[in-house]
Amino acid sequence: MGDNSLVLGHRVSEWCGVAPVLEEDIALANTALDLIGQTQLWLGLAAECEDKGRDADALAFHRDVWDFRNLLLVEQPNRDFGHTMMRQFLFDAWHSLVLAALKSSENSDIAAIAEKSLKEVTYHLERSSDTVIALGDGTEESHKRMQAGLDRLWPYVGEMFLTDEHDLIDVTALRPAFDELTNDVLDTATLSIPTDNFTHKGGKTGARHTEHLGHMIATMQFLPRAYPDAKW
Amino acid sequence: MYAQMVKSTGTGVKALDEMEPQERAFQERINAGDKIEPKDWMPAGYRKNLIRQIGQHAHSEIVGQLPEGNWITRAPTLERKAILLAKVQDEAGHGLYLYCAAETLGVTRDELTEMLLDGRMKYSSIFNYPTLTWADMGAVGWLVDGAAIMNQVPLQRTSYGPYARAMVRICKEESFHQRQGFDIMMTMAKGTDAQKHMAQDALNRFWGPSLMMFGPSDENSVHSAQSMAWKIKMNSNDELRQKFVDQTVSQAEYLGLTVPDENLKWNEKKGGYDFSQPDWDEFFDVLRGNGPETTERMEARNKAWDDGAWVRDGMMAHAAKKKAMKVAAE
């Protein structure tokens, strides 16, 4: 959960100052801020559970690609605003369902973080759904770009529902709710869901990330890596 | 100061008894400390000047996102990343309030944006300088926001209501920005040798450009005199620059950093520091479009605007369709 919010928060923050319109600059920064805030909570808890003297920053800035457990979807580059918002929508839909399930976790720390995050993510989903609908339905060009975003990102959707032994919840069971939610929005947006359900995998297990992640963490980790003795 | 060299359209300050009754009544309201509101009568020059000044200030907030945005993806801790993101988001918000304030004067945000993008309108010279190390995030907050506050605090009392009210909100956030900048500088100045080096280097590079933010001496400027009579400029450039130097030197001392000015000296008689003027040739070069990052800043803003055209068009088309459907349903 922490790696997903860290990697997506970083990606979204890359839009800073260059969004299509001022209101989007503000909204994207807000989304990135929420995700970085959630990262601090999740990675903080992970470090605490690990109990080896590391903290959230050590996990964010001193691990290499193979230790990252984020979904391949969130490390995809921003490309254009259409891809960015489609990635956000697909992730938000999944994220809101996962957080709603984690809210009932027996572990009170996990339940508390999920509850706090869900409030933010409910808003993220509302906004990304509205944007996907508006741009899917907007002009011929905006429709074309949103469809291209959906087609390009669809092969990363399936990974979100692959369960492994580390999962606290059965993510596979969330797929029908995800399909219902996304079908509804994408249909209103006049977009067609690709029929090929092939999925890339390897982000969540860390077995095989895409090449994009290495470049992202090279940028992100530069200072703590270059000056390991420094406190910031 | 985010609005520099805003030239007043007036030919000089008229005395009250030289004015037509309407203008005289307007000036008397300003002299009495009244706020002018959007629907009130105002001289054409006052309106034009305010549009330039508020527009330039708004553009500075927008372009000002870029030098700091340059380090968001390289912020060294999660907390620093969150704080910097929040700060840059505030700046976008300031841009929004200011464009709204300018719109009350009869110009649209899109018109102002186009004037920025084609070079008819300017933004503060300071944002044409590069941010090269993490310490620059400290220096920008401490010095650049510090200088902006010097100018903006008095503007909370400016005569135009919407501008004054926008400034009240902006000043609250700017003082938080300055504190976070100083906090970064403090951490760097007390850190490793490399960090100290970065902090001193940032101060060296940003000191002169920060002094330039107040604009050249305006003692004899007719333009400034008119703006001051209209209370859209509250203090002279030199006055504000002196205040900034006096405040900042002791902060630099506290940080253990050296202000890069051999002539800097406390002057007991005037109760302030004597200091060297910044390089005004460089300042005028920057204003002419030859700042070290000017081309990059304008390219970035133009690219964002051009790349975003399909998004804005798509949003508008969808909104129009929704409206048409609503009308049809009624």
Short mmCIF file of C-alpha atoms in Angstrom, two decimals, chain A residues 222-224 226-227 229-232, chain B residues 71 74-77 80 131-142 179-203 205 251-252 254-258:
data_model
loop_
_atom_site.label_atom_id
_atom_site.label_comp_id
_atom_site.label_asym_id
_atom_site.label_seq_id
_atom_site.Cartn_x
_atom_site.Cartn_y
_atom_site.Cartn_z
CA PHE A 222 19.30 11.01 -5.53
CA LEU A 223 19.93 13.21 -2.49
CA PRO A 224 19.76 10.64 0.33
CA ALA A 226 24.48 10.90 -2.79
CA TYR A 227 24.81 12.30 0.74
CA ASP A 229 25.49 11.16 6.15
CA ALA A 230 23.25 14.16 5.75
CA LYS A 231 20.04 14.93 7.61
CA TRP A 232 17.53 16.98 5.68
CA TRP B 71 12.89 19.87 -6.87
CA ARG B 74 14.01 15.13 -5.73
CA ALA B 75 12.94 16.24 -2.26
CA PRO B 76 15.12 14.29 0.20
CA THR B 77 12.45 13.12 2.68
CA ARG B 80 10.05 17.76 2.73
CA THR B 131 17.39 26.22 -8.73
CA LEU B 132 20.54 24.09 -8.72
CA THR B 133 20.66 22.36 -5.35
CA TRP B 134 18.27 21.44 -2.57
CA ALA B 135 19.52 24.45 -0.58
CA ASP B 136 17.91 26.63 -3.25
CA MET B 137 14.54 25.48 -1.90
CA GLY B 138 15.64 27.00 1.38
CA ALA B 139 16.96 30.17 -0.24
CA VAL B 140 13.83 30.69 -2.33
CA GLY B 141 11.58 30.39 0.72
CA TRP B 142 13.79 32.47 2.98
CA ARG B 179 9.51 29.88 7.71
CA GLN B 180 9.81 26.56 5.87
CA GLY B 181 12.55 28.07 3.69
CA PHE B 182 14.44 29.27 6.73
CA ASP B 183 14.00 25.85 8.31
CA ILE B 184 15.62 24.17 5.28
CA MET B 185 18.50 26.69 5.41
CA MET B 186 18.95 26.06 9.12
CA THR B 187 19.11 22.30 8.64
CA MET B 188 21.59 22.74 5.78
CA ALA B 189 23.72 25.32 7.55
CA LYS B 190 24.05 23.05 10.58
CA GLY B 191 24.55 19.93 8.50
CA THR B 192 27.51 18.25 6.82
CA ASP B 193 30.25 20.21 5.04
CA ALA B 194 28.57 19.51 1.70
CA GLN B 195 25.27 20.85 3.02
CA LYS B 196 26.93 23.99 4.41
CA HIS B 197 28.56 24.50 1.06
CA MET B 198 25.18 24.17 -0.69
CA ALA B 199 23.61 26.66 1.74
CA GLN B 200 26.33 29.30 1.25
CA ASP B 201 26.29 28.79 -2.51
CA ALA B 202 22.51 29.27 -2.58
CA LEU B 203 22.81 32.51 -0.60
CA ARG B 205 23.47 33.11 -6.01
CA GLN B 251 19.13 35.95 9.99
CA ALA B 252 22.15 35.09 7.83
CA TYR B 254 22.23 33.35 12.91
CA LEU B 255 22.63 30.70 10.22
CA GLY B 256 26.40 31.19 10.20
CA LEU B 257 26.32 32.18 6.54
CA THR B 258 28.08 35.12 4.92
#
